[in-house]
PDB file of C-alpha atoms in Angstrom:
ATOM      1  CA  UNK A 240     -81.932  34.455  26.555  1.00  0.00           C
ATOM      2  CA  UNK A 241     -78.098  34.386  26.667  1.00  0.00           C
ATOM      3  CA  UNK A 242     -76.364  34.283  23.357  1.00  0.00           C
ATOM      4  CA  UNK A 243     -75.482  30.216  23.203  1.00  0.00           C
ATOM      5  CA  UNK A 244     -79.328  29.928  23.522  1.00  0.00           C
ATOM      6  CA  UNK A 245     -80.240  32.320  21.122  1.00  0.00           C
ATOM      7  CA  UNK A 246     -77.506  30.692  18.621  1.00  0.00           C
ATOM      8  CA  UNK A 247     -78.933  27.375  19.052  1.00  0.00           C
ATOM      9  CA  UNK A 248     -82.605  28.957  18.495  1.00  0.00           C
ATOM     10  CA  UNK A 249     -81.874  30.551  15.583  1.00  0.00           C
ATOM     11  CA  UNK A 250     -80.034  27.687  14.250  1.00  0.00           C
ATOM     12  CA  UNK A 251     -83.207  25.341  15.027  1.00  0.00           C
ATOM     13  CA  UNK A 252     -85.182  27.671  12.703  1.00  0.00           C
ATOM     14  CA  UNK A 253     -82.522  27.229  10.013  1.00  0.00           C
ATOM     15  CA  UNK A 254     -82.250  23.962  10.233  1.00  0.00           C
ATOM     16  CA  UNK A 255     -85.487  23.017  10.508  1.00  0.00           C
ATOM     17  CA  UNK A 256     -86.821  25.359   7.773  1.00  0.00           C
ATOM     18  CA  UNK A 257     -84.439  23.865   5.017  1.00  0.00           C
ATOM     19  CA  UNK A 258     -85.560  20.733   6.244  1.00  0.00           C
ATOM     20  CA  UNK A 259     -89.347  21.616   5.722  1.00  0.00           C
ATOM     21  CA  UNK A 260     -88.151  22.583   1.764  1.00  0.00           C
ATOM     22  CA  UNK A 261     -86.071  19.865   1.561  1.00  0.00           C
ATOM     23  CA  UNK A 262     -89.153  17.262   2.470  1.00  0.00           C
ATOM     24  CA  UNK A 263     -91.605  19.312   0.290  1.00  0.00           C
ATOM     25  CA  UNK A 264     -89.250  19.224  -2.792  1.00  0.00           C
ATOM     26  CA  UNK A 265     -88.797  15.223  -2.134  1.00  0.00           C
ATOM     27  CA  UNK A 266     -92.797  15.098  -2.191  1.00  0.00           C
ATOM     28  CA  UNK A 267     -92.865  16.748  -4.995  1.00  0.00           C
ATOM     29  CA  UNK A 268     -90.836  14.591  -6.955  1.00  0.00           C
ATOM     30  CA  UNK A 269     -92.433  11.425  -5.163  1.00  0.00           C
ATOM     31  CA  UNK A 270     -96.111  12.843  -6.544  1.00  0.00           C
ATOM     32  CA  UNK A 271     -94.343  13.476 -10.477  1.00  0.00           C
ATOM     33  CA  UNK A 272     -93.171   9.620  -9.817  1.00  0.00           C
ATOM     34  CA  UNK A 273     -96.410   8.430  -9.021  1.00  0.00           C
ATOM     35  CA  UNK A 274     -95.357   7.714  -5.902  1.00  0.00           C
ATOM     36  CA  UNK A 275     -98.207   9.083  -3.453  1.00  0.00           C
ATOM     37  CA  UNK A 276     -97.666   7.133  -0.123  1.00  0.00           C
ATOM     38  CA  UNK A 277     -93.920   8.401  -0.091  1.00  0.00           C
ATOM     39  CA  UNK A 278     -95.111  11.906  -1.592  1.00  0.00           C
ATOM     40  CA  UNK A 279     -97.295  12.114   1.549  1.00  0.00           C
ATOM     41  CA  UNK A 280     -94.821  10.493   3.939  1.00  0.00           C
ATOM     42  CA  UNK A 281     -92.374  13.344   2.791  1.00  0.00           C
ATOM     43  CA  UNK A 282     -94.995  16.187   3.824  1.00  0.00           C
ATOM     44  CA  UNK A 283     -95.471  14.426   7.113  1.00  0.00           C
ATOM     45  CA  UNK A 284     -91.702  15.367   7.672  1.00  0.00           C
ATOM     46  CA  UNK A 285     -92.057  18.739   6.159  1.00  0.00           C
ATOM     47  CA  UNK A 286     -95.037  19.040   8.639  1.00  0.00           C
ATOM     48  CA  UNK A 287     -92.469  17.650  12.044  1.00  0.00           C
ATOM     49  CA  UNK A 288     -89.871  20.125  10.729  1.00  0.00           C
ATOM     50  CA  UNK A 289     -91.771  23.001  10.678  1.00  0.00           C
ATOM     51  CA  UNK A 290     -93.216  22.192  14.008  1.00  0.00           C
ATOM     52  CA  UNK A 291     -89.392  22.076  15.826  1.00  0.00           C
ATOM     53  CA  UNK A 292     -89.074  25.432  13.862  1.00  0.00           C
ATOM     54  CA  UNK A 293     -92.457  26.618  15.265  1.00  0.00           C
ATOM     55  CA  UNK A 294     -91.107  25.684  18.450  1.00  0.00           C
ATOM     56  CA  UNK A 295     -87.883  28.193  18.340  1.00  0.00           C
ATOM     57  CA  UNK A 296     -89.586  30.162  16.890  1.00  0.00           C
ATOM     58  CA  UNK A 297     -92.264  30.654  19.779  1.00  0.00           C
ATOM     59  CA  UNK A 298     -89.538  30.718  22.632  1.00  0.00           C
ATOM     60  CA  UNK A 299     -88.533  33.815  20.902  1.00  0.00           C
ATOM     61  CA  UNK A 300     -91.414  35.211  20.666  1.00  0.00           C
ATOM     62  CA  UNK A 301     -91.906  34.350  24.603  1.00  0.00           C
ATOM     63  CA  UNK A 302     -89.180  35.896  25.795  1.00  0.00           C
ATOM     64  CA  UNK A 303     -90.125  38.640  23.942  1.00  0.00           C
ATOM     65  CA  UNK A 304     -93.305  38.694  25.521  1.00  0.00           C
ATOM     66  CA  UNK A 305     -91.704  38.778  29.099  1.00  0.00           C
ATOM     67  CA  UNK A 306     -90.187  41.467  28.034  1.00  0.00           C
ATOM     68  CA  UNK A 307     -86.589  39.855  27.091  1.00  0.00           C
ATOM     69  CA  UNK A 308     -85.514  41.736  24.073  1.00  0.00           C
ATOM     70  CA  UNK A 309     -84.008  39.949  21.389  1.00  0.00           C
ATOM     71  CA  UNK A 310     -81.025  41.138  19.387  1.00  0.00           C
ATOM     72  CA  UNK A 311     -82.070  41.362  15.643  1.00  0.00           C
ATOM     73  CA  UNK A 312     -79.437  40.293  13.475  1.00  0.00           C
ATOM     74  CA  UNK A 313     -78.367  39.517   9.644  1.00  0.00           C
ATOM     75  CA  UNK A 314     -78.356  35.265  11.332  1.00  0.00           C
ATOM     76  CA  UNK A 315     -81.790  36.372  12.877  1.00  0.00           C
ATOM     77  CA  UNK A 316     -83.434  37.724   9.902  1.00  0.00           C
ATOM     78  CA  UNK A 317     -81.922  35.158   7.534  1.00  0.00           C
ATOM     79  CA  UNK A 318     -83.862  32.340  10.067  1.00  0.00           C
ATOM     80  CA  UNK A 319     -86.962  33.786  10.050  1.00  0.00           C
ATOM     81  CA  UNK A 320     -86.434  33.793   5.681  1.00  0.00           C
ATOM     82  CA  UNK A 321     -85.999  30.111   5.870  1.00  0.00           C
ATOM     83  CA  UNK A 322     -89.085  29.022   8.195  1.00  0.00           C
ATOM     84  CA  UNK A 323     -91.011  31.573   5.494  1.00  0.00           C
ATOM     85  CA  UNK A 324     -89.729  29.345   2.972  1.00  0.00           C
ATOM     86  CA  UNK A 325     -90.218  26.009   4.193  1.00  0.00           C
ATOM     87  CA  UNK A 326     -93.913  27.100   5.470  1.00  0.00           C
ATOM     88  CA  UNK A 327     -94.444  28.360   1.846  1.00  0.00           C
ATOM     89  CA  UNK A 328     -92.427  25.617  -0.166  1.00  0.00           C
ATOM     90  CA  UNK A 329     -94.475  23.239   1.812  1.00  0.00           C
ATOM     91  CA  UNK A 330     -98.027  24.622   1.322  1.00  0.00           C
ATOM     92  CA  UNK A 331     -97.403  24.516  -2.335  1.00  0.00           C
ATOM     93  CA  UNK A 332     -96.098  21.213  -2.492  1.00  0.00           C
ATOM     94  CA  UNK A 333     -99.567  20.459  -1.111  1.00  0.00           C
ATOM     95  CA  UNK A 334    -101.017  21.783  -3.610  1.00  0.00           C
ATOM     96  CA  UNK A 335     -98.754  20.552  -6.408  1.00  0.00           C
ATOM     97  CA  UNK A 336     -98.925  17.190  -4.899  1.00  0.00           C
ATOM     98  CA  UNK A 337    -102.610  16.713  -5.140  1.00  0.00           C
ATOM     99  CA  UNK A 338    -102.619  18.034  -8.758  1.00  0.00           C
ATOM    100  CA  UNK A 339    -100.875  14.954  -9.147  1.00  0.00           C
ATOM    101  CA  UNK A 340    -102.612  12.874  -8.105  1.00  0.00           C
ATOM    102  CA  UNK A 341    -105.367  13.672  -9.875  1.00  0.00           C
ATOM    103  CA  UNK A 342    -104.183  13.639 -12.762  1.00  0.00           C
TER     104      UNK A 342
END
């Protein structure tokens, strides 16, 4: 992968992961409103941002596989931390969601 491409991919995963956190934290809020159908609408988008992020992520991993090695770097590593935290923020605004609504 030339170095535009691998800009653009890592930027994807950046992107895309705050995106993911940024949708969970607006469920979350939704859900403390009482607001369910936008709480889940919200995770819907968390759920489509981490799937473009899945997507980089994977033609990474690809090349990889083909034996393409990919330069690791600081912009690299700090992608990979934001998918981690969308994935995670997201998971747990499941879970905080539903509490919720139960309540």
């Amino acid at each position: 992968m030339d170095t535009e491409n691998l800009e653009q991919t890592i930027m994807g995963l950046i992107v895309n992961g705050g995106n993911a956190k940024s949708n969970a934290m607006l469920a979350i809020q939704a859900a403390k409103e009482g607001n369910f159908e936008e709480a889940d609408k919200y995770l819907e988008e968390a759920d489509k941002a981490l799937l473009e992020a899945h997507h980089s992520q994977t033609s990474l991993i690809q090349g990889e596989a083909r034996g393409e090695k990919t330069p690791v770097s600081l912009l690299l590593v700090h992608a990979q931390d934001h998918l981690m935290n969308g994935i995670t923020f997201k998971d747990l605004a499941k879970e905080i969601v539903e509490l919720y609504r139960v309540r």
